[in-house]
Short mmCIF file of C-alpha atoms and ligand atoms in Angstrom, two decimals:
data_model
loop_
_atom_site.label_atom_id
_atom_site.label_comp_id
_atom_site.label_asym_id
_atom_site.label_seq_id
_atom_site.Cartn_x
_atom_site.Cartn_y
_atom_site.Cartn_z
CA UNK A 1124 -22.18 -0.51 7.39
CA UNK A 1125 -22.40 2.04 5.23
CA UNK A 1126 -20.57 3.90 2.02
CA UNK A 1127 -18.73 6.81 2.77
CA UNK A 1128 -17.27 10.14 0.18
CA UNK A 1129 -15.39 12.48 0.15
CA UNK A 1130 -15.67 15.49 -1.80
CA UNK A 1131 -13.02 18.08 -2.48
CA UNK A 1132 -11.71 17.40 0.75
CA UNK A 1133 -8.97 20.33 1.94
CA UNK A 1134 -7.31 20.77 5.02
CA UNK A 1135 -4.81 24.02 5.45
CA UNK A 1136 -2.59 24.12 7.97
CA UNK A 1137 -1.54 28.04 8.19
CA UNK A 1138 0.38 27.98 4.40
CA UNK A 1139 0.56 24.03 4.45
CA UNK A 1140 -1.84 22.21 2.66
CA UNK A 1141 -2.19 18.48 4.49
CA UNK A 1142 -5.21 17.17 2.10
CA UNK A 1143 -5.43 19.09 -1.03
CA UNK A 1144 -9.21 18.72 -2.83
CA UNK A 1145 -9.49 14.86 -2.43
CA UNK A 1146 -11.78 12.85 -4.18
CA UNK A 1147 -12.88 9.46 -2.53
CA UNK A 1148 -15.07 6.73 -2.59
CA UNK A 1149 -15.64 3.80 -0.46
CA UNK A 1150 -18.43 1.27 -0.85
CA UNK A 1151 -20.53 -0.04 1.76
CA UNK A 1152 -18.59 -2.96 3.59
CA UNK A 1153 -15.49 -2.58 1.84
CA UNK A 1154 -12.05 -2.58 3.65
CA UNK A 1155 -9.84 0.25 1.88
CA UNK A 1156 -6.69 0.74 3.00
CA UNK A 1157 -5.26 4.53 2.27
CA UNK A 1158 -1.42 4.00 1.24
CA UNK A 1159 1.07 6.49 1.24
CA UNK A 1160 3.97 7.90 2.51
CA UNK A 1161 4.68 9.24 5.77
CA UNK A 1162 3.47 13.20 5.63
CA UNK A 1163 1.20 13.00 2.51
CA UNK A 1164 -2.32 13.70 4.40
CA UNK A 1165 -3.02 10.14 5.28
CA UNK A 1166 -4.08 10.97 9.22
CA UNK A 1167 -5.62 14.02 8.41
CA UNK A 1168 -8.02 12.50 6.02
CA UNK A 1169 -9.14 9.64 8.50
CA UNK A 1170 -9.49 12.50 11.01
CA UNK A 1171 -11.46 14.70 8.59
CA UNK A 1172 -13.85 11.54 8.40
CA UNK A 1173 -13.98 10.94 12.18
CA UNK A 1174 -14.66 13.96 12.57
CA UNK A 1175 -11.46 14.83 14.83
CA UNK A 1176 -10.68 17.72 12.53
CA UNK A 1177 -12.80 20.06 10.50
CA UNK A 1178 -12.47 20.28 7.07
CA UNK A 1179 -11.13 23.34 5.16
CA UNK A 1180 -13.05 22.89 2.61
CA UNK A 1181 -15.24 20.35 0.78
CA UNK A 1182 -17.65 17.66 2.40
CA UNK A 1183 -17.75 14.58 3.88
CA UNK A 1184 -20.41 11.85 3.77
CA UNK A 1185 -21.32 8.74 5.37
CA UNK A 1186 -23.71 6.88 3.60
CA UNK A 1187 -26.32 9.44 2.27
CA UNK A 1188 -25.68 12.02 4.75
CA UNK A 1189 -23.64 14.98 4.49
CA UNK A 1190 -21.54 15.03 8.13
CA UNK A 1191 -18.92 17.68 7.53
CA UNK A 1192 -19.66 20.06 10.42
CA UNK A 1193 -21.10 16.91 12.73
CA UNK A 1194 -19.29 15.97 15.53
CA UNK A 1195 -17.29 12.67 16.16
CA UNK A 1196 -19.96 11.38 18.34
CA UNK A 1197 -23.16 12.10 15.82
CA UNK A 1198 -20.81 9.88 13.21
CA UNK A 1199 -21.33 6.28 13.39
CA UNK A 1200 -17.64 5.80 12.68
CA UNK A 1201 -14.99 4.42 15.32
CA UNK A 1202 -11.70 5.24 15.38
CA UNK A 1203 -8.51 2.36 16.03
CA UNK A 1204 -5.38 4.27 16.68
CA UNK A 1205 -1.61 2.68 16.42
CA UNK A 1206 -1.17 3.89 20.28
CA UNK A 1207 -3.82 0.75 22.52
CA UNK A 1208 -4.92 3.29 25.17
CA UNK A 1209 -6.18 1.11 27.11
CA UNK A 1210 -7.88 2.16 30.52
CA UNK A 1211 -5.21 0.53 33.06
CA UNK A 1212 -7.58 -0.02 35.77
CA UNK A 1213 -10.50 -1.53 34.43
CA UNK A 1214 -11.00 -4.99 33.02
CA UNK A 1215 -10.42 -6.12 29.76
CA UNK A 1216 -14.62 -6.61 29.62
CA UNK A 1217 -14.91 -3.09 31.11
CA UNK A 1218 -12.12 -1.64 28.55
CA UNK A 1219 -15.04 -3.07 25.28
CA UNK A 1220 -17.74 -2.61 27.47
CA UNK A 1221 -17.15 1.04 27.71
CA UNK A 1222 -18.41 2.83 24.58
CA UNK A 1223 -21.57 0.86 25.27
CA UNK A 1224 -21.83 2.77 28.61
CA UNK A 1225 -21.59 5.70 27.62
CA UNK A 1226 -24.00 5.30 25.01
CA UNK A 1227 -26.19 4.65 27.78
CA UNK A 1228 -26.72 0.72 27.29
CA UNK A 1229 -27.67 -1.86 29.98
CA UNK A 1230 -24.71 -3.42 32.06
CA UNK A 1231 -26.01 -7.29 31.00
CA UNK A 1232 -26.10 -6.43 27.53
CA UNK A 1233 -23.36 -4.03 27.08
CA UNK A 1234 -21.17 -7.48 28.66
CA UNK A 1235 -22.62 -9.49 26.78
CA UNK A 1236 -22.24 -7.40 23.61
CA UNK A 1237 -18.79 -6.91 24.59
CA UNK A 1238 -18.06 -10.69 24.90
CA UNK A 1239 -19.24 -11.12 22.01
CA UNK A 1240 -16.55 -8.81 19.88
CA UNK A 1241 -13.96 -10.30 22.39
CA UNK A 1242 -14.69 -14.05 20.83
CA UNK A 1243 -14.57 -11.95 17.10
CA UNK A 1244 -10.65 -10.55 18.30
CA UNK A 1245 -10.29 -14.32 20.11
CA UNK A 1246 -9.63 -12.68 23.16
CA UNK A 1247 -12.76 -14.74 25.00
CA UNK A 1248 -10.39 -15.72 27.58
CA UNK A 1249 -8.76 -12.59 28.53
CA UNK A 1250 -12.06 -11.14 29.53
CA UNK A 1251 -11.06 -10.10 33.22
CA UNK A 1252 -7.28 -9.97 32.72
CA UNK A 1253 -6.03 -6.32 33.61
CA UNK A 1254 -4.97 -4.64 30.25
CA UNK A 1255 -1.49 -4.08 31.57
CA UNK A 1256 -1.03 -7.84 31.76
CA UNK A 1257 -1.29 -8.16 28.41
CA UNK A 1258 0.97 -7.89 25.37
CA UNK A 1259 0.96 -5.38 22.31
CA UNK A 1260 -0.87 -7.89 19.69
CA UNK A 1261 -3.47 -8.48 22.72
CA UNK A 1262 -3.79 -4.97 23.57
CA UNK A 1263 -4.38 -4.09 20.57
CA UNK A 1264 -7.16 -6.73 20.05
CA UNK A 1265 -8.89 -4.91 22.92
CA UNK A 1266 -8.50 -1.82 21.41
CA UNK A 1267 -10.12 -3.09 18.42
CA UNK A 1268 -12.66 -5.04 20.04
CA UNK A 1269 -13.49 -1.81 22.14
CA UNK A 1270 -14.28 0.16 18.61
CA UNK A 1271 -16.08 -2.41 17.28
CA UNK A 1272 -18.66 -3.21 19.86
CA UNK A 1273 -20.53 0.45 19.77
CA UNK A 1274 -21.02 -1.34 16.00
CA UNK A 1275 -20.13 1.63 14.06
CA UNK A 1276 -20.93 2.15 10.39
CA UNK A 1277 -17.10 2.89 9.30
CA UNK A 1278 -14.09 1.68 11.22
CA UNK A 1279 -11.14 4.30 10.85
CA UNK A 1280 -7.89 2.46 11.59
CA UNK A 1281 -5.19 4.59 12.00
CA UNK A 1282 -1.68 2.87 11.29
CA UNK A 1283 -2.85 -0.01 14.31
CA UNK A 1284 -0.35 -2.60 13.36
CA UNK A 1285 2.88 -0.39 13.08
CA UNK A 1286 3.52 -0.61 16.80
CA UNK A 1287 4.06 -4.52 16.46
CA UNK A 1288 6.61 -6.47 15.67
CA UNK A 1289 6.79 -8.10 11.97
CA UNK A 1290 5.77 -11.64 12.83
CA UNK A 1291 2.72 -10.40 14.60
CA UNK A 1292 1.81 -7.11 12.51
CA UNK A 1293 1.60 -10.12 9.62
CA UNK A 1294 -0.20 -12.80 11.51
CA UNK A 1295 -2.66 -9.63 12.97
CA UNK A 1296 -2.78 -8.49 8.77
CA UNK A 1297 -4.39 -11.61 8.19
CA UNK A 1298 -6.87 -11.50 11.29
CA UNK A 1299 -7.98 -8.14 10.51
CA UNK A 1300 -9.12 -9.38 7.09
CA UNK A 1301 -11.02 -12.24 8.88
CA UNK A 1302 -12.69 -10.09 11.59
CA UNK A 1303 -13.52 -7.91 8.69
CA UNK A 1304 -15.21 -10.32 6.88
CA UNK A 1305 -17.25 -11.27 10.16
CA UNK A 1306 -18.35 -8.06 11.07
CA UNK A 1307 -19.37 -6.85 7.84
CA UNK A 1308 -18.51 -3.21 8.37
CA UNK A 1309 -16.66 -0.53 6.35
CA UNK A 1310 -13.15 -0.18 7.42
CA UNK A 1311 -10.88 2.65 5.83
CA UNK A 1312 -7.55 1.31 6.79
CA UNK A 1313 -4.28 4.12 7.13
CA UNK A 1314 -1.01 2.05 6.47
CA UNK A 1315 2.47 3.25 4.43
CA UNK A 1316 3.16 0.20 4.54
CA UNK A 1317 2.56 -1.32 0.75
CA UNK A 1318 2.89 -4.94 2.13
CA UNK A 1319 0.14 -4.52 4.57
CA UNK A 1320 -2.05 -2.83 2.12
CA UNK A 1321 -1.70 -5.91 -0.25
CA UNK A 1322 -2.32 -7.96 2.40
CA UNK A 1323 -5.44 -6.76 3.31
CA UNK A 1324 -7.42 -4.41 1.46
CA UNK A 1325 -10.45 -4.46 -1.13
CA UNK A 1326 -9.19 -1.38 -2.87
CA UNK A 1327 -6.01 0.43 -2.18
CA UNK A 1328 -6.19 4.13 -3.00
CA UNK A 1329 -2.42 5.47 -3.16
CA UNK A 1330 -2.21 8.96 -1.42
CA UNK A 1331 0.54 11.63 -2.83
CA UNK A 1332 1.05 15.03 -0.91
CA UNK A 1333 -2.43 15.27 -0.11
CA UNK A 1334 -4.82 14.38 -2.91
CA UNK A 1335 -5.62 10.54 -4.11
CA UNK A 1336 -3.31 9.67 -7.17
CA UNK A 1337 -4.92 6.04 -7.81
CA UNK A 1338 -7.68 4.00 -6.41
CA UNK A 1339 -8.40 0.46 -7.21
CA UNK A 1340 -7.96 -3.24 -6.37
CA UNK A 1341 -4.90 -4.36 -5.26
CA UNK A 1342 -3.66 -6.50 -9.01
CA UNK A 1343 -4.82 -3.32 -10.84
CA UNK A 1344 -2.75 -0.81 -8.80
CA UNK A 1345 0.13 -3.08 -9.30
CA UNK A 1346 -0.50 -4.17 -12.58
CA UNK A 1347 -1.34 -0.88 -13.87
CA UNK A 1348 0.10 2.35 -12.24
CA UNK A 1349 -0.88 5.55 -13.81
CA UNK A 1350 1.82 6.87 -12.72
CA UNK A 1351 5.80 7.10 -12.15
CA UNK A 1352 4.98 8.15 -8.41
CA UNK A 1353 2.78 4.63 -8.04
CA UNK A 1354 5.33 2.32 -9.38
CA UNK A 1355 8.04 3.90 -7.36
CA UNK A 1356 5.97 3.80 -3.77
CA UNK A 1357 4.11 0.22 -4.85
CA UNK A 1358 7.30 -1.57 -6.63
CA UNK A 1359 10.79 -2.80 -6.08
CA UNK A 1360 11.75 -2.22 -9.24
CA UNK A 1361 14.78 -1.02 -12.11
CA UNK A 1362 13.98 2.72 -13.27
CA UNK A 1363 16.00 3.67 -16.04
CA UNK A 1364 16.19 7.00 -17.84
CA UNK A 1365 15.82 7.37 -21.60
CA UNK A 1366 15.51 9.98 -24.01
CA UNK A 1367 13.39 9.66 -27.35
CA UNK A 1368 15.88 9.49 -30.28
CA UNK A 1369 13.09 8.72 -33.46
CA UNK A 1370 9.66 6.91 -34.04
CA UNK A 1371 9.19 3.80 -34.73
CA UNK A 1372 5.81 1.90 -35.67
CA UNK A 1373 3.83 1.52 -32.48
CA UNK A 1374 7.10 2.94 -29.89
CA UNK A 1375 9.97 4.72 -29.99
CA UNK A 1376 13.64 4.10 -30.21
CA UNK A 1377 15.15 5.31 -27.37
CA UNK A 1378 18.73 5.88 -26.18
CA UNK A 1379 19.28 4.59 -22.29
CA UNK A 1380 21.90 4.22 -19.34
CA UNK A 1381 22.77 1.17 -20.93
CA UNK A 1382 24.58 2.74 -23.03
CA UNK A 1383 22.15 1.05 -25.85
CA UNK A 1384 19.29 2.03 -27.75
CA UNK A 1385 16.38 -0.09 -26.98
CA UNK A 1386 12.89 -0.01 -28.82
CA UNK A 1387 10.54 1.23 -26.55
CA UNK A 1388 6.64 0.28 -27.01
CA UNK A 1389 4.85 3.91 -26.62
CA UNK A 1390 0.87 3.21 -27.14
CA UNK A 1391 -1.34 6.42 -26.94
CA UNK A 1392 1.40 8.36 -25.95
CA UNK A 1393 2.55 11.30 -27.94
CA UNK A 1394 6.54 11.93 -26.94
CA UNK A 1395 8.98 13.53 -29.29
CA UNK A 1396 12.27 13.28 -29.97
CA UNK A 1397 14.57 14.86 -27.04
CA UNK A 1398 12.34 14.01 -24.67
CA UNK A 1399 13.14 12.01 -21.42
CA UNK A 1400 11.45 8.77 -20.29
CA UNK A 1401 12.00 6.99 -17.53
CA UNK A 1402 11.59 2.65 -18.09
CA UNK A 1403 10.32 0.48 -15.33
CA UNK A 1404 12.16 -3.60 -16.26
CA UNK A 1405 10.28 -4.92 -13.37
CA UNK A 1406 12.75 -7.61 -11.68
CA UNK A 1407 10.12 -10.23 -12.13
CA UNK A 1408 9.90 -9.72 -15.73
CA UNK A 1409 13.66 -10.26 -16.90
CA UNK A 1410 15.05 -13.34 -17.84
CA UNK A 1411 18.45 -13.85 -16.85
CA UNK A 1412 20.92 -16.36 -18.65
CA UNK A 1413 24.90 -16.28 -18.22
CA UNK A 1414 26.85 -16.07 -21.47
CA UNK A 1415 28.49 -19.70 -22.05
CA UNK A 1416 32.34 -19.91 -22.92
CA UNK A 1417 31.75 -21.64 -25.65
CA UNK A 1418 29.61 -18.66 -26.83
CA UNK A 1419 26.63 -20.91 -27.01
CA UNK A 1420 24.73 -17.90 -25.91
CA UNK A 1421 25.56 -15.01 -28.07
CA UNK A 1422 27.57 -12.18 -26.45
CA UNK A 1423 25.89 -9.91 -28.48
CA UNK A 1424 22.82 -8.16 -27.45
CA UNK A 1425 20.17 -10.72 -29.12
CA UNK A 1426 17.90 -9.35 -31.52
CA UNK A 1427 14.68 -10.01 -32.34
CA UNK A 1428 13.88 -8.81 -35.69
CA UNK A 1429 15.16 -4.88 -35.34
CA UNK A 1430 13.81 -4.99 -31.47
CA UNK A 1431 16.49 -4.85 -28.88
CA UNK A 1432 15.11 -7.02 -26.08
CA UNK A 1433 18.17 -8.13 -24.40
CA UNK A 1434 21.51 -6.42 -23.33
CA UNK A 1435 25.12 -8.47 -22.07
CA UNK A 1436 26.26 -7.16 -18.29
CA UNK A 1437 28.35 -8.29 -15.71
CA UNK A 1438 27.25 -9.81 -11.83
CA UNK A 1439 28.71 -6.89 -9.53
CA UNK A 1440 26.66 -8.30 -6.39
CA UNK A 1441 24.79 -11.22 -4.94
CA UNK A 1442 22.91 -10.18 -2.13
CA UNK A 1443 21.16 -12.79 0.26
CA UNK A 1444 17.88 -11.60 1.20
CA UNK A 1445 16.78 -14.24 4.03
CA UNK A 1446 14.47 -16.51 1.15
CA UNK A 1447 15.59 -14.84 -1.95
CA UNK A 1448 18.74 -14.17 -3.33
CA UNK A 1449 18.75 -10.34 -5.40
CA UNK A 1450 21.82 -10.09 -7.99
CA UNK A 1451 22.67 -6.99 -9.37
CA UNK A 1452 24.20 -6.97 -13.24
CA UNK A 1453 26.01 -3.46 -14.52
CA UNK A 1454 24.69 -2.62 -18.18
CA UNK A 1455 26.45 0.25 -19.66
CA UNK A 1456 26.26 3.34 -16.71
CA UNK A 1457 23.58 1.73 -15.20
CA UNK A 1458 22.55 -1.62 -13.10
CA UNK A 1459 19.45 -3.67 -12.96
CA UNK A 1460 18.34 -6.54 -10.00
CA UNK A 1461 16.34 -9.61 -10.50
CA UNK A 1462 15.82 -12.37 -8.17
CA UNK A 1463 16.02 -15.54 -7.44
CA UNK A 1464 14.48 -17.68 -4.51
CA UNK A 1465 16.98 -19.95 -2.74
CA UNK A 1466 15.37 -22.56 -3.38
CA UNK A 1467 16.12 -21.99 -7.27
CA UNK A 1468 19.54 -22.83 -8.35
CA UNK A 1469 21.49 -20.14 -8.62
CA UNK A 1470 23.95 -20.03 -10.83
CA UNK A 1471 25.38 -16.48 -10.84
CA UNK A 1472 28.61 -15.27 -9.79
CA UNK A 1473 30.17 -11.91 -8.97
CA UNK A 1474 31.84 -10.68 -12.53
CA UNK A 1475 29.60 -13.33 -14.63
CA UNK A 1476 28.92 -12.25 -18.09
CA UNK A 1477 25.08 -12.24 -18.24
CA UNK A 1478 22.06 -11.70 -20.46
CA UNK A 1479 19.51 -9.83 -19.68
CA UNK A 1480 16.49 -9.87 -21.75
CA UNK A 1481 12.78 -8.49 -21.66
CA UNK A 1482 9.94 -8.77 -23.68
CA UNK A 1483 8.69 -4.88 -24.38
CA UNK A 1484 5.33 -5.77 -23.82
CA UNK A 1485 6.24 -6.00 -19.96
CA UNK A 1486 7.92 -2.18 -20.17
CA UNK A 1487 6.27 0.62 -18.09
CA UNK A 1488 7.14 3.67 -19.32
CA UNK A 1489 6.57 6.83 -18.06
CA UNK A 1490 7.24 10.46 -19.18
CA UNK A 1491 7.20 13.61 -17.08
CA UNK A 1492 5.77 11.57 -14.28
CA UNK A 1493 2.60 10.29 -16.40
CA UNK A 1494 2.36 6.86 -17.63
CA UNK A 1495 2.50 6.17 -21.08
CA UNK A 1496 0.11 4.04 -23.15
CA UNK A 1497 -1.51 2.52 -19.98
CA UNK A 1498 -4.56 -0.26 -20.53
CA UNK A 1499 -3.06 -0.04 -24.41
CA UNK A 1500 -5.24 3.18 -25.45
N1 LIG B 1883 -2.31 19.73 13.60
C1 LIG B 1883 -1.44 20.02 12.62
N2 LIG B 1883 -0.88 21.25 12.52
C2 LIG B 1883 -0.02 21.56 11.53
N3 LIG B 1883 0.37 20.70 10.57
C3 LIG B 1883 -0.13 19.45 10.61
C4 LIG B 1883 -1.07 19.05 11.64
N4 LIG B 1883 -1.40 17.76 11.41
C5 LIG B 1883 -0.71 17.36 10.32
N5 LIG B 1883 0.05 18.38 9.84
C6 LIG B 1883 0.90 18.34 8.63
O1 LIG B 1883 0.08 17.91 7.56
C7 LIG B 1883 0.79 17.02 6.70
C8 LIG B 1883 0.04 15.71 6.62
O2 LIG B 1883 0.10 15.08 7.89
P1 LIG B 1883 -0.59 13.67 8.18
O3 LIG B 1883 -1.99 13.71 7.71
O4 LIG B 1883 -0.35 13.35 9.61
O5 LIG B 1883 0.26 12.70 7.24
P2 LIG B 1883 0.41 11.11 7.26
O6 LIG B 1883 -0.61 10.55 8.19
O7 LIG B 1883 0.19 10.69 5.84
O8 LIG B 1883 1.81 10.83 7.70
C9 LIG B 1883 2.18 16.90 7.28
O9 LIG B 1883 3.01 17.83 6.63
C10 LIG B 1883 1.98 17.30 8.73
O10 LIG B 1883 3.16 17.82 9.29
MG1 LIG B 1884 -0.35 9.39 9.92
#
């Protein structure tokens, strides 16, 4: 295994810029999955670090050494593409066995070397099926099995699991981990799929029209996006606007879509009045009670002190969601989701009188793009 950087990586295509001065970092034997959306210099990157493509500008290196004009095959990387070409008329064995040819290794111990990796992928049995014979979570076992055995330094998987159907691209999420835990190799993983990158990486570094916009562990990119791009691509969540009406100790008051003014806690960040925000209420953070006839829950918007932390709306749609159930509430101009699983009760209806409520601490707010106050600096 070995560490790998990039340094003010650029690719230009003509007047397009794929991969725009990208800083990266991956440790030795980590798996890091690059996650972004489709277009924003994912591919490019992995191919800059194969070695597939030559850089613009800036420098790549793999472990200590600088390979940025080196040629795939003086890289100790291996690259795992989402298309299994498999050669259709050689074995299974043969298919793995073949990198280790051509690197000039013995036919017993290239075979045995490839059996090996085939028992990693648990593919032991398949060793002399034909490669046509097999289906796309086998095939592309062997095609992983056939870049692992020339044991390279870095795997580059590019988007492998995206040709597979859901049940199997989850069941092969979870295999991957495992074989990566066996083989103790780097992987840098290519996936827009945020799912997948939860699943299985180390460190996830989120990718926006070609430069890095956050790297870390899985809970912290979740927990705390920088930015309004990160929550956006990593969450399901409610964005509302806002626009700064005064200043409050430790926030802001805002005015919203609700049609309310909420307090809104602004740590660190320096907004002033007239200027827009934009609130992430993650679903998982609201707490959702219906307002009782009797007016045992109070119709108005509860209040905390002077703190606005909860706003009346009405049910406009219950959507089943295989195990969850999403309901949507209308507050003021705008409308908000939370969930539910089935197995909960749940007790809304279309045109129920709800409360919503939040604690502010749970708020992500963000101005021109940027989050505010984040890690409470
Ligand atoms: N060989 C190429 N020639 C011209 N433009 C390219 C080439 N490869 C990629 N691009 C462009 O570079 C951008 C990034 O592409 P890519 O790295 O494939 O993105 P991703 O893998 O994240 O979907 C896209 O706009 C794409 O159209
Ligand atoms: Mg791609």
């Amino acid at each position: 295994m070995a560490s790998v950087t990039l340094a003010d990586l650029t690719k230009e295509y003509g007047d397009l810029t794929a991969v725009d001065g990208l800083d990266l970092d991956v440790d030795d034997g980590e798996l890091l999955c690059l996650l972004g959306p489709s277009g924003c210099g994912k591919s490019t990157t992995l191919r800059m670090l194969g070695g597939l493509e030559t850089p613009t500008d800036g420098d790549v290196y793999i472990g200590d050494e600088r390979v940025t004009d080196e040629p795939p095959y003086e890289r100790d990387t291996s690259m795992v593409f989402q298309s299994w070409a498999l050669f259709p008329h050689k074995s299974v064995l043969e298919n793995v066995a073949f990198g280790l040819k051509m690197d000039g290794v013995d036919e017993a111990e290239r075979n045995e070397r490839a059996r090996d990796v085939l028992e990693v992928v648990e593919m032991s049995e398949f060793v002399d099926a034909d490669p046509e014979d097999l289906s796309g979570g086998q095939k592309q076992r062997v095609a992983l099995a056939r870049s692992l055995a020339i044991e390279p330094d870095v795997l580059l998987l590019d988007e492998p699991l995206s040709n597979l159907d859901k049940r199997l691209r989850e069941q092969m999420q979870l295999e991957l981990r495992n074989i990566h835990d066996e083989v103790e190799t780097t992987f840098v993983h290519v996936t827009h799929d945020q799912n997948e990158a939860f699943t299985l990486a180390d460190s996830i570094a989120i990718m926006n029209d070609g430069d890095v916009e956050q790297v870390g562990e899985p809970r912290e990119v979740y927990d705390d996006p920088v930015s309004l791009f990160v929550e956006e691509f990593l969450g399901d969540t409610n964005l509302v606007d806002a626009r700064v009406q005064s200043h409050i100790d430790g926030g802001v008051v805002a005015a919203t879509e609700f049609d309310e003014e909420i307090e809104v806690p602004t740590p660190g960040g320096h907004v002033e009045a007239g200027d827009p925000l934009t609130i992430s209420f993650r679903p998982e953070e609201l707490d959702v009670s219906r307002v009782a006839a009797d007016g045992g829950q109070s119709a108005d918007p509860a209040e905390a002190g002077d703190v606005t932390t909860a706003l009346e709306g009405t049910v406009t749609d219950v959507l089943y969601r295989g195990s969850s159930v999403r309901f949507y509430v209308q507050i003021g101009e705008t409308s908000v989701f939370f969930e539910q699983s089935v197995g909960d009760k749940t007790d809304f209806e279309v045109d129920d009188s709800v409360v919503v409520s939040w604690d502010p601490e749970d708020l992500l707010v963000f101005s021109e793009g940027e989050r505010l106050g984040r890690g409470g600096t």
